[in-house]
Amino acid sequence: MSVSEHVVEVYVPYTVAYVPKGCRNARTETFATSTSAIIRAPEPSEAQIAFWLNSCKLNRPHIPQTGRHEIVLYDGCFWWPFNPRNDQRSPYRDVGEQRPIEENFTADELLTTLRTKGRDPLGLETEHYWGRQIYGRGRRPDEVRELQEDGRELQIAMAQRRMSHLMIWNGRAYAKGGEPVYFQHCLGSPGCSDECMASIGADRSIEPTAGGLPSDIGRNEYAQSAFARGWFQRADQYGLAKSRRSDVSKYVSRVADYIEVVMPETIKLNPQEVRLDALFRAVCRGLLKSIDPRLERLRQTFVEVGHEYLRPTEVSRARYSALMEFQGRMDRDDLFRCAGEKLRDAYENVCEFAATMEASGGNFTLSEEDDWALGTLVGS
């Protein structure tokens, strides 16, 4: 273990399904254990602030309120302030929570909640709402008639994986995120939108929490619909983002988000890749929720492609090919009318994206301005 790491004890809840000795009926109970895990803890000089996020928001759900938050660069990754209260699933948002939602976790608060059996910052409860309070129901039985399922080792592995996405630095808690961007967010009123800030994601996984993230870091999940439509801009394109506001918000912003770029050399956004991944997530999730037997082959294709470990360019090609297969099946087999609302929305976005890619000759490295211009030409 290096000097930039700490060993911490982590409380791990898990479930066991078993048939007690002398009984016939199975029961499922929740128990708890603890495990040692490593958390990054670099010295102040080992990490650098790459961006400042400035916001002056109205009281809107799932979004941090007024404040200034730093995005830290360490070990080649971006680290966002850790605040599970911003996760849409989190009961930290309950009315009974005394602490303001905009306050991020301190290092001490994170370490304390990790080792206690109160609320669960790692989101280890897979069958319940994220962060719900649970407690072990006493000691595990020594003798059982039949052990049907034991989630202990699986939960310990998940805890270790999610701890690798956390960091403490300068007395504050952080979680691994992605490059910050502006995205166009609909504010509820018809035709009213404004630019907001979000992370493009720590990686390209279909379900970021399954991939190791403890919660919705940097509102990546919140911005997925905008990513799928191509409604986002780089951190240094505030003027472009501002020009995309709706007429209602054109002169007086209701959000007033602004990204202060400290390290411009860290901006490496590939907008086509971000949009492709958002579309792939949307279709994959829609297919998995659908029970239409005609979509079974597509479901298998998307699951296989989503779990392949390939080079970035190969991932993009494989996902784009899967999206084209999805588009063809929807056109050929007249599945559009039978598909759910989310799949229909995804299909329309895939069609627009495919037209843009065709106009660009299949280039996955278009600049944001070129992507927008091609999309405008295709739609005209």
mmCIF file of C-alpha atoms in Angstrom:
data_model
loop_
_atom_site.group_PDB
_atom_site.id
_atom_site.type_symbol
_atom_site.label_atom_id
_atom_site.label_comp_id
_atom_site.label_asym_id
_atom_site.label_seq_id
_atom_site.Cartn_x
_atom_site.Cartn_y
_atom_site.Cartn_z
ATOM 1 C CA MET A 1 0.000 0.000 0.000
ATOM 2 C CA SER A 2 1.369 3.415 -0.944
ATOM 3 C CA VAL A 3 1.426 6.512 1.245
ATOM 4 C CA SER A 4 -1.452 7.867 -0.882
ATOM 5 C CA GLU A 5 -3.847 5.193 0.356
ATOM 6 C CA HIS A 6 -5.639 4.407 3.605
ATOM 7 C CA VAL A 7 -7.102 1.153 4.866
ATOM 8 C CA VAL A 8 -10.644 1.535 6.215
ATOM 9 C CA GLU A 9 -13.235 -0.832 7.631
ATOM 10 C CA VAL A 10 -16.418 -1.006 5.562
ATOM 11 C CA TYR A 11 -19.794 -2.198 6.808
ATOM 12 C CA VAL A 12 -21.232 -4.702 4.323
ATOM 13 C CA PRO A 13 -24.881 -5.804 4.397
ATOM 14 C CA TYR A 14 -25.855 -9.010 2.605
ATOM 15 C CA THR A 15 -28.741 -11.435 2.346
ATOM 16 C CA VAL A 16 -28.904 -15.182 2.879
ATOM 17 C CA ALA A 17 -31.663 -17.486 1.612
ATOM 18 C CA TYR A 18 -31.822 -20.778 3.495
ATOM 19 C CA VAL A 19 -34.070 -23.487 4.893
ATOM 20 C CA PRO A 20 -33.583 -23.674 8.683
ATOM 21 C CA LYS A 21 -32.835 -27.007 10.271
ATOM 22 C CA GLY A 22 -36.050 -28.821 11.112
ATOM 23 C CA CYS A 23 -38.100 -26.673 8.706
ATOM 24 C CA ARG A 24 -39.391 -27.020 5.160
ATOM 25 C CA ASN A 25 -39.950 -23.414 4.132
ATOM 26 C CA ALA A 26 -37.099 -21.184 3.003
ATOM 27 C CA ARG A 27 -36.500 -17.765 4.491
ATOM 28 C CA THR A 28 -34.407 -14.798 3.421
ATOM 29 C CA GLU A 29 -32.693 -12.704 6.067
ATOM 30 C CA THR A 30 -30.334 -9.765 6.076
ATOM 31 C CA PHE A 31 -27.043 -9.987 7.937
ATOM 32 C CA ALA A 32 -23.912 -7.862 8.028
ATOM 33 C CA THR A 33 -20.183 -8.222 8.070
ATOM 34 C CA SER A 34 -17.212 -5.900 7.654
ATOM 35 C CA THR A 35 -14.233 -5.917 5.351
ATOM 36 C CA SER A 36 -11.027 -3.967 5.003
ATOM 37 C CA ALA A 37 -10.774 -1.817 1.891
ATOM 38 C CA ILE A 38 -8.348 0.712 0.471
ATOM 39 C CA ILE A 39 -9.356 4.303 -0.283
ATOM 40 C CA ARG A 40 -7.198 6.783 -2.157
ATOM 41 C CA ALA A 41 -5.847 9.575 0.025
ATOM 42 C CA PRO A 42 -3.330 11.662 -1.925
ATOM 43 C CA GLU A 43 -1.374 14.488 -0.377
ATOM 44 C CA PRO A 44 -2.558 18.037 -1.205
ATOM 45 C CA SER A 45 0.300 18.472 -3.675
ATOM 46 C CA GLU A 46 -0.446 15.216 -5.521
ATOM 47 C CA ALA A 47 -3.780 16.327 -7.007
ATOM 48 C CA GLN A 48 -4.777 19.463 -8.893
ATOM 49 C CA ILE A 49 -8.011 21.364 -9.421
ATOM 50 C CA ALA A 50 -8.903 21.119 -13.111
ATOM 51 C CA PHE A 51 -12.318 22.841 -13.126
ATOM 52 C CA TRP A 52 -14.558 24.929 -10.910
ATOM 53 C CA LEU A 53 -18.312 24.445 -11.227
ATOM 54 C CA ASN A 54 -20.265 27.588 -10.392
ATOM 55 C CA SER A 55 -24.047 27.520 -10.071
ATOM 56 C CA CYS A 56 -26.836 29.713 -8.832
ATOM 57 C CA LYS A 57 -29.852 27.478 -9.236
ATOM 58 C CA LEU A 58 -33.485 27.537 -8.357
ATOM 59 C CA ASN A 59 -34.701 24.847 -5.980
ATOM 60 C CA ARG A 60 -35.015 22.048 -8.538
ATOM 61 C CA PRO A 61 -34.987 18.338 -7.629
ATOM 62 C CA HIS A 62 -31.881 16.159 -8.031
ATOM 63 C CA ILE A 63 -29.595 19.137 -8.637
ATOM 64 C CA PRO A 64 -27.138 20.750 -6.184
ATOM 65 C CA GLN A 65 -28.110 24.213 -5.059
ATOM 66 C CA THR A 66 -26.076 27.419 -5.027
ATOM 67 C CA GLY A 67 -22.385 26.748 -4.652
ATOM 68 C CA ARG A 68 -18.926 26.423 -6.129
ATOM 69 C CA HIS A 69 -17.485 22.943 -6.451
ATOM 70 C CA GLU A 70 -14.089 21.804 -7.665
ATOM 71 C CA ILE A 71 -13.296 18.952 -10.053
ATOM 72 C CA VAL A 72 -9.952 17.411 -9.126
ATOM 73 C CA LEU A 73 -7.470 15.695 -11.422
ATOM 74 C CA TYR A 74 -5.559 12.816 -9.853
ATOM 75 C CA ASP A 75 -3.985 9.675 -11.272
ATOM 76 C CA GLY A 76 -5.259 10.546 -14.753
ATOM 77 C CA CYS A 77 -8.911 10.693 -13.646
ATOM 78 C CA PHE A 78 -11.402 13.413 -12.732
ATOM 79 C CA TRP A 79 -12.811 13.326 -9.199
ATOM 80 C CA TRP A 80 -16.116 14.990 -8.309
ATOM 81 C CA PRO A 81 -17.282 16.024 -4.823
ATOM 82 C CA PHE A 82 -19.087 13.047 -3.309
ATOM 83 C CA ASN A 83 -22.678 13.811 -2.379
ATOM 84 C CA PRO A 84 -25.047 10.800 -2.373
ATOM 85 C CA ARG A 85 -27.875 13.184 -1.486
ATOM 86 C CA ASN A 86 -27.921 14.151 -5.177
ATOM 87 C CA ASP A 87 -28.724 10.600 -6.251
ATOM 88 C CA GLN A 88 -32.367 10.381 -7.261
ATOM 89 C CA ARG A 89 -32.728 7.071 -5.392
ATOM 90 C CA SER A 90 -31.182 8.290 -2.164
ATOM 91 C CA PRO A 91 -33.198 8.685 1.065
ATOM 92 C CA TYR A 92 -30.649 11.315 2.075
ATOM 93 C CA ARG A 93 -33.104 13.527 0.204
ATOM 94 C CA ASP A 94 -35.814 12.761 2.790
ATOM 95 C CA VAL A 95 -37.494 15.723 4.464
ATOM 96 C CA GLY A 96 -36.144 14.490 7.780
ATOM 97 C CA GLU A 97 -32.561 14.979 6.665
ATOM 98 C CA GLN A 98 -31.287 17.994 8.562
ATOM 99 C CA ARG A 99 -28.239 18.821 6.499
ATOM 100 C CA PRO A 100 -28.635 20.969 3.345
ATOM 101 C CA ILE A 101 -28.519 18.929 0.159
ATOM 102 C CA GLU A 102 -25.850 21.076 -1.457
ATOM 103 C CA GLU A 103 -23.222 20.247 1.180
ATOM 104 C CA ASN A 104 -20.850 17.546 -0.022
ATOM 105 C CA PHE A 105 -19.381 14.840 2.203
ATOM 106 C CA THR A 106 -16.289 15.645 4.208
ATOM 107 C CA ALA A 107 -13.579 13.008 4.505
ATOM 108 C CA ASP A 108 -14.493 12.304 8.135
ATOM 109 C CA GLU A 109 -18.183 11.966 7.312
ATOM 110 C CA LEU A 110 -17.482 9.494 4.539
ATOM 111 C CA LEU A 111 -15.157 7.368 6.673
ATOM 112 C CA THR A 112 -17.682 7.355 9.523
ATOM 113 C CA THR A 113 -20.626 6.296 7.363
ATOM 114 C CA LEU A 114 -18.553 3.591 5.675
ATOM 115 C CA ARG A 115 -17.875 1.731 8.905
ATOM 116 C CA THR A 116 -21.242 2.135 10.598
ATOM 117 C CA LYS A 117 -24.489 0.266 9.972
ATOM 118 C CA GLY A 118 -26.598 3.308 9.306
ATOM 119 C CA ARG A 119 -27.144 4.653 5.831
ATOM 120 C CA ASP A 120 -25.128 3.025 3.114
ATOM 121 C CA PRO A 121 -22.993 5.413 1.002
ATOM 122 C CA LEU A 122 -21.755 2.588 -1.257
ATOM 123 C CA GLY A 123 -25.267 1.605 -2.326
ATOM 124 C CA LEU A 124 -24.713 -2.086 -1.577
ATOM 125 C CA GLU A 125 -28.375 -3.003 -1.314
ATOM 126 C CA THR A 126 -29.233 -4.411 -4.704
ATOM 127 C CA GLU A 127 -32.829 -5.379 -3.924
ATOM 128 C CA HIS A 128 -33.923 -2.186 -2.184
ATOM 129 C CA TYR A 129 -33.775 1.534 -2.728
ATOM 130 C CA TRP A 130 -30.243 2.866 -2.619
ATOM 131 C CA GLY A 131 -29.033 3.844 0.871
ATOM 132 C CA ARG A 132 -32.024 2.438 2.774
ATOM 133 C CA GLN A 133 -31.308 1.636 6.408
ATOM 134 C CA ILE A 134 -30.836 -2.048 7.132
ATOM 135 C CA TYR A 135 -29.580 -4.015 10.104
ATOM 136 C CA GLY A 136 -28.442 -7.580 10.601
ATOM 137 C CA ARG A 137 -31.016 -9.769 12.294
ATOM 138 C CA GLY A 138 -28.737 -11.344 14.811
ATOM 139 C CA ARG A 139 -26.214 -14.124 14.337
ATOM 140 C CA ARG A 140 -26.278 -16.392 11.324
ATOM 141 C CA PRO A 141 -27.581 -19.869 12.108
ATOM 142 C CA ASP A 142 -24.853 -22.470 12.602
ATOM 143 C CA GLU A 143 -26.860 -25.301 11.099
ATOM 144 C CA VAL A 144 -29.214 -25.142 8.171
ATOM 145 C CA ARG A 145 -31.090 -27.767 6.230
ATOM 146 C CA GLU A 146 -30.369 -26.149 2.867
ATOM 147 C CA LEU A 147 -28.388 -23.045 1.912
ATOM 148 C CA GLN A 148 -29.996 -21.623 -1.224
ATOM 149 C CA GLU A 149 -28.138 -18.333 -1.605
ATOM 150 C CA ASP A 150 -25.371 -16.567 0.279
ATOM 151 C CA GLY A 151 -24.647 -12.996 -0.858
ATOM 152 C CA ARG A 152 -21.726 -12.378 1.483
ATOM 153 C CA GLU A 153 -18.791 -12.798 -0.911
ATOM 154 C CA LEU A 154 -20.616 -11.004 -3.736
ATOM 155 C CA GLN A 155 -21.316 -7.981 -1.530
ATOM 156 C CA ILE A 156 -17.754 -7.870 -0.220
ATOM 157 C CA ALA A 157 -16.458 -7.868 -3.810
ATOM 158 C CA MET A 158 -18.900 -5.077 -4.696
ATOM 159 C CA ALA A 159 -17.757 -3.036 -1.687
ATOM 160 C CA GLN A 160 -14.116 -3.411 -2.733
ATOM 161 C CA ARG A 161 -14.917 -2.373 -6.302
ATOM 162 C CA ARG A 162 -16.905 0.674 -5.247
ATOM 163 C CA MET A 163 -14.255 1.765 -2.780
ATOM 164 C CA SER A 164 -11.826 1.971 -5.704
ATOM 165 C CA HIS A 165 -14.008 4.803 -7.072
ATOM 166 C CA LEU A 166 -13.703 6.949 -3.914
ATOM 167 C CA MET A 167 -11.010 9.324 -2.708
ATOM 168 C CA ILE A 168 -10.368 11.686 0.200
ATOM 169 C CA TRP A 169 -8.302 14.810 -0.396
ATOM 170 C CA ASN A 170 -7.852 18.036 1.546
ATOM 171 C CA GLY A 171 -10.417 16.934 4.116
ATOM 172 C CA ARG A 172 -13.150 16.300 1.514
ATOM 173 C CA ALA A 173 -14.638 13.226 -0.127
ATOM 174 C CA TYR A 174 -14.611 12.625 -3.885
ATOM 175 C CA ALA A 175 -15.836 10.016 -6.343
ATOM 176 C CA LYS A 176 -14.481 9.170 -9.773
ATOM 177 C CA GLY A 177 -16.349 10.997 -12.531
ATOM 178 C CA GLY A 178 -15.745 12.231 -16.034
ATOM 179 C CA GLU A 179 -15.031 15.421 -17.912
ATOM 180 C CA PRO A 180 -17.596 18.164 -17.133
ATOM 181 C CA VAL A 181 -19.820 19.445 -19.946
ATOM 182 C CA TYR A 182 -22.765 21.750 -20.469
ATOM 183 C CA PHE A 183 -26.054 20.170 -21.485
ATOM 184 C CA GLN A 184 -29.442 21.584 -22.445
ATOM 185 C CA HIS A 185 -31.969 20.779 -19.741
ATOM 186 C CA CYS A 186 -35.724 21.283 -20.103
ATOM 187 C CA LEU A 187 -36.969 23.256 -17.113
ATOM 188 C CA GLY A 188 -40.545 22.016 -17.143
ATOM 189 C CA SER A 189 -42.285 24.828 -18.993
ATOM 190 C CA PRO A 190 -43.011 24.095 -22.683
ATOM 191 C CA GLY A 191 -40.133 25.299 -24.853
ATOM 192 C CA CYS A 192 -38.058 26.389 -21.856
ATOM 193 C CA SER A 193 -34.501 25.081 -21.558
ATOM 194 C CA ASP A 194 -31.210 26.231 -20.097
ATOM 195 C CA GLU A 195 -27.633 25.007 -19.940
ATOM 196 C CA CYS A 196 -26.681 22.873 -16.940
ATOM 197 C CA MET A 197 -23.509 20.992 -15.967
ATOM 198 C CA ALA A 198 -22.880 17.246 -15.797
ATOM 199 C CA SER A 199 -20.194 14.596 -15.985
ATOM 200 C CA ILE A 200 -19.870 12.550 -19.176
ATOM 201 C CA GLY A 201 -19.265 9.533 -16.926
ATOM 202 C CA ALA A 202 -16.291 7.836 -15.327
ATOM 203 C CA ASP A 203 -16.368 5.063 -17.935
ATOM 204 C CA ARG A 204 -18.509 3.669 -20.752
ATOM 205 C CA SER A 205 -20.405 1.062 -18.721
ATOM 206 C CA ILE A 206 -24.110 0.535 -19.403
ATOM 207 C CA GLU A 207 -25.042 0.699 -15.726
ATOM 208 C CA PRO A 208 -22.456 2.898 -13.955
ATOM 209 C CA THR A 209 -23.408 1.632 -10.484
ATOM 210 C CA ALA A 210 -22.955 -1.964 -11.641
ATOM 211 C CA GLY A 211 -19.600 -0.891 -13.034
ATOM 212 C CA GLY A 212 -18.470 0.283 -9.614
ATOM 213 C CA LEU A 213 -19.794 3.807 -9.065
ATOM 214 C CA PRO A 214 -21.608 4.172 -5.725
ATOM 215 C CA SER A 215 -24.191 6.659 -7.026
ATOM 216 C CA ASP A 216 -25.013 9.096 -9.835
ATOM 217 C CA ILE A 217 -21.710 10.991 -9.811
ATOM 218 C CA GLY A 218 -21.828 14.429 -11.410
ATOM 219 C CA ARG A 219 -25.444 13.960 -12.588
ATOM 220 C CA ASN A 220 -24.308 11.717 -15.458
ATOM 221 C CA GLU A 221 -27.561 9.757 -15.291
ATOM 222 C CA TYR A 222 -29.581 12.956 -15.086
ATOM 223 C CA ALA A 223 -28.111 14.191 -18.387
ATOM 224 C CA GLN A 224 -28.484 10.967 -20.398
ATOM 225 C CA SER A 225 -31.480 12.155 -22.441
ATOM 226 C CA ALA A 226 -29.590 15.308 -23.492
ATOM 227 C CA PHE A 227 -26.505 13.245 -24.350
ATOM 228 C CA ALA A 228 -28.617 10.938 -26.524
ATOM 229 C CA ARG A 229 -29.946 13.944 -28.464
ATOM 230 C CA GLY A 230 -26.544 15.582 -28.821
ATOM 231 C CA TRP A 231 -27.603 18.531 -26.675
ATOM 232 C CA PHE A 232 -24.287 19.139 -24.896
ATOM 233 C CA GLN A 233 -21.082 21.190 -25.276
ATOM 234 C CA ARG A 234 -17.513 21.131 -23.977
ATOM 235 C CA ALA A 235 -16.527 22.823 -20.747
ATOM 236 C CA ASP A 236 -14.814 25.662 -22.640
ATOM 237 C CA GLN A 237 -17.801 26.325 -24.925
ATOM 238 C CA TYR A 238 -19.935 28.447 -22.628
ATOM 239 C CA GLY A 239 -20.829 30.848 -25.441
ATOM 240 C CA LEU A 240 -22.044 27.976 -27.615
ATOM 241 C CA ALA A 241 -24.007 26.458 -24.727
ATOM 242 C CA LYS A 242 -25.577 29.832 -23.947
ATOM 243 C CA SER A 243 -26.648 30.246 -27.577
ATOM 244 C CA ARG A 244 -28.568 26.963 -27.370
ATOM 245 C CA ARG A 245 -30.896 28.218 -24.659
ATOM 246 C CA SER A 246 -34.570 28.465 -25.451
ATOM 247 C CA ASP A 247 -35.926 31.904 -26.292
ATOM 248 C CA VAL A 248 -37.514 32.086 -22.843
ATOM 249 C CA SER A 249 -34.101 31.774 -21.150
ATOM 250 C CA LYS A 250 -32.040 33.480 -23.846
ATOM 251 C CA TYR A 251 -31.394 36.722 -21.962
ATOM 252 C CA VAL A 252 -32.134 35.806 -18.327
ATOM 253 C CA SER A 253 -30.855 32.395 -17.310
ATOM 254 C CA ARG A 254 -32.877 30.531 -14.693
ATOM 255 C CA VAL A 255 -29.875 28.328 -13.906
ATOM 256 C CA ALA A 256 -26.700 30.399 -14.374
ATOM 257 C CA ASP A 257 -24.296 27.458 -14.542
ATOM 258 C CA TYR A 258 -20.726 28.238 -15.477
ATOM 259 C CA ILE A 259 -17.657 25.984 -15.738
ATOM 260 C CA GLU A 260 -14.391 27.715 -14.940
ATOM 261 C CA VAL A 261 -11.636 25.888 -16.830
ATOM 262 C CA VAL A 262 -8.379 25.812 -14.854
ATOM 263 C CA MET A 263 -6.582 23.166 -16.944
ATOM 264 C CA PRO A 264 -7.745 23.475 -20.596
ATOM 265 C CA GLU A 265 -5.320 20.760 -21.685
ATOM 266 C CA THR A 266 -7.460 18.170 -19.869
ATOM 267 C CA ILE A 267 -10.465 18.722 -22.195
ATOM 268 C CA LYS A 268 -10.544 15.767 -24.574
ATOM 269 C CA LEU A 269 -14.264 15.414 -25.231
ATOM 270 C CA ASN A 270 -15.378 13.160 -28.087
ATOM 271 C CA PRO A 271 -19.037 14.202 -28.541
ATOM 272 C CA GLN A 272 -19.849 11.393 -30.959
ATOM 273 C CA GLU A 273 -18.640 8.826 -28.436
ATOM 274 C CA VAL A 274 -20.663 10.350 -25.602
ATOM 275 C CA ARG A 275 -23.802 10.434 -27.729
ATOM 276 C CA LEU A 276 -23.235 6.896 -28.994
ATOM 277 C CA ASP A 277 -22.885 5.564 -25.446
ATOM 278 C CA ALA A 278 -26.030 7.369 -24.278
ATOM 279 C CA LEU A 279 -28.017 5.905 -27.176
ATOM 280 C CA PHE A 280 -26.621 2.439 -26.537
ATOM 281 C CA ARG A 281 -27.595 2.686 -22.853
ATOM 282 C CA ALA A 282 -31.111 3.841 -23.737
ATOM 283 C CA VAL A 283 -31.727 1.030 -26.231
ATOM 284 C CA CYS A 284 -30.114 -1.623 -24.040
ATOM 285 C CA ARG A 285 -32.222 -0.659 -21.019
ATOM 286 C CA GLY A 286 -35.380 -0.468 -23.130
ATOM 287 C CA LEU A 287 -34.777 -3.913 -24.626
ATOM 288 C CA LEU A 288 -34.119 -5.487 -21.228
ATOM 289 C CA LYS A 289 -37.420 -4.116 -19.917
ATOM 290 C CA SER A 290 -39.386 -5.263 -22.950
ATOM 291 C CA ILE A 291 -41.080 -8.686 -22.923
ATOM 292 C CA ASP A 292 -41.703 -8.780 -26.689
ATOM 293 C CA PRO A 293 -40.286 -12.160 -27.874
ATOM 294 C CA ARG A 294 -39.443 -10.649 -31.264
ATOM 295 C CA LEU A 295 -36.751 -8.576 -29.551
ATOM 296 C CA GLU A 296 -34.986 -11.512 -27.899
ATOM 297 C CA ARG A 297 -32.167 -11.691 -30.460
ATOM 298 C CA LEU A 298 -31.577 -7.955 -30.176
ATOM 299 C CA ARG A 299 -31.531 -8.227 -26.382
ATOM 300 C CA GLN A 300 -28.806 -10.866 -26.562
ATOM 301 C CA THR A 301 -26.797 -8.778 -29.033
ATOM 302 C CA PHE A 302 -26.865 -5.683 -26.828
ATOM 303 C CA VAL A 303 -25.998 -7.629 -23.692
ATOM 304 C CA GLU A 304 -23.032 -9.281 -25.412
ATOM 305 C CA VAL A 305 -21.734 -6.036 -26.910
ATOM 306 C CA GLY A 306 -22.248 -4.191 -23.620
ATOM 307 C CA HIS A 307 -20.028 -6.644 -21.746
ATOM 308 C CA GLU A 308 -17.220 -6.940 -24.281
ATOM 309 C CA TYR A 309 -13.841 -5.528 -23.239
ATOM 310 C CA LEU A 310 -12.439 -3.950 -26.395
ATOM 311 C CA ARG A 311 -10.274 -1.011 -27.371
ATOM 312 C CA PRO A 312 -12.229 2.301 -27.375
ATOM 313 C CA THR A 313 -12.493 2.465 -31.178
ATOM 314 C CA GLU A 314 -13.658 -1.154 -31.310
ATOM 315 C CA VAL A 315 -16.256 -0.481 -28.615
ATOM 316 C CA SER A 316 -17.626 2.413 -30.663
ATOM 317 C CA ARG A 317 -17.828 0.343 -33.838
ATOM 318 C CA ALA A 318 -19.476 -2.599 -32.068
ATOM 319 C CA ARG A 319 -22.055 -0.365 -30.365
ATOM 320 C CA TYR A 320 -22.804 1.541 -33.559
ATOM 321 C CA SER A 321 -23.290 -1.738 -35.419
ATOM 322 C CA ALA A 322 -25.713 -2.918 -32.713
ATOM 323 C CA LEU A 323 -27.669 0.341 -32.983
ATOM 324 C CA MET A 324 -27.922 -0.068 -36.751
ATOM 325 C CA GLU A 325 -29.229 -3.606 -36.253
ATOM 326 C CA PHE A 326 -31.804 -2.209 -33.824
ATOM 327 C CA GLN A 327 -32.843 0.480 -36.314
ATOM 328 C CA GLY A 328 -33.170 -2.080 -39.111
ATOM 329 C CA ARG A 329 -35.300 -4.425 -37.024
ATOM 330 C CA MET A 330 -37.596 -1.620 -35.961
ATOM 331 C CA ASP A 331 -38.034 -0.541 -39.601
ATOM 332 C CA ARG A 332 -38.281 -3.995 -41.150
ATOM 333 C CA ASP A 333 -40.493 -5.772 -38.611
ATOM 334 C CA ASP A 334 -42.789 -2.827 -37.861
ATOM 335 C CA LEU A 335 -41.953 -2.959 -34.146
ATOM 336 C CA PHE A 336 -42.217 0.789 -33.604
ATOM 337 C CA ARG A 337 -45.939 0.801 -32.787
ATOM 338 C CA CYS A 338 -45.544 -2.043 -30.293
ATOM 339 C CA ALA A 339 -42.456 -0.664 -28.573
ATOM 340 C CA GLY A 340 -42.630 1.230 -25.298
ATOM 341 C CA GLU A 341 -42.255 4.997 -25.101
ATOM 342 C CA LYS A 342 -38.584 4.879 -24.117
ATOM 343 C CA LEU A 343 -37.707 2.550 -26.990
ATOM 344 C CA ARG A 344 -39.600 4.749 -29.453
ATOM 345 C CA ASP A 345 -37.726 7.828 -28.228
ATOM 346 C CA ALA A 346 -34.442 5.949 -28.497
ATOM 347 C CA TYR A 347 -35.308 4.791 -32.020
ATOM 348 C CA GLU A 348 -35.956 8.350 -33.196
ATOM 349 C CA ASN A 349 -32.656 9.525 -31.703
ATOM 350 C CA VAL A 350 -30.811 6.585 -33.281
ATOM 351 C CA CYS A 351 -32.244 7.490 -36.703
ATOM 352 C CA GLU A 352 -31.024 11.079 -36.348
ATOM 353 C CA PHE A 353 -27.619 9.925 -35.121
ATOM 354 C CA ALA A 354 -27.308 7.456 -38.016
ATOM 355 C CA ALA A 355 -28.049 10.218 -40.528
ATOM 356 C CA THR A 356 -25.360 12.396 -38.935
ATOM 357 C CA MET A 357 -22.851 9.541 -39.045
ATOM 358 C CA GLU A 358 -23.688 8.831 -42.695
ATOM 359 C CA ALA A 359 -23.096 12.478 -43.562
ATOM 360 C CA SER A 360 -19.726 12.382 -41.787
ATOM 361 C CA GLY A 361 -18.603 9.145 -43.410
ATOM 362 C CA GLY A 362 -18.734 7.234 -40.130
ATOM 363 C CA ASN A 363 -16.261 9.484 -38.337
ATOM 364 C CA PHE A 364 -16.344 9.045 -34.532
ATOM 365 C CA THR A 365 -14.055 12.010 -33.873
ATOM 366 C CA LEU A 366 -16.140 14.938 -35.138
ATOM 367 C CA SER A 367 -15.814 18.253 -33.375
ATOM 368 C CA GLU A 368 -18.908 19.477 -31.577
ATOM 369 C CA GLU A 369 -19.434 22.253 -34.127
ATOM 370 C CA ASP A 370 -19.147 19.825 -37.064
ATOM 371 C CA ASP A 371 -21.541 17.391 -35.420
ATOM 372 C CA TRP A 372 -24.115 20.132 -34.868
ATOM 373 C CA ALA A 373 -23.720 21.464 -38.421
ATOM 374 C CA LEU A 374 -24.117 18.014 -39.987
ATOM 375 C CA GLY A 375 -27.168 17.316 -37.873
ATOM 376 C CA THR A 376 -28.704 20.590 -39.058
ATOM 377 C CA LEU A 377 -28.013 19.758 -42.704
ATOM 378 C CA VAL A 378 -29.503 16.286 -42.356
ATOM 379 C CA GLY A 379 -32.618 17.664 -40.701
ATOM 380 C CA SER A 380 -33.145 20.358 -43.343
#
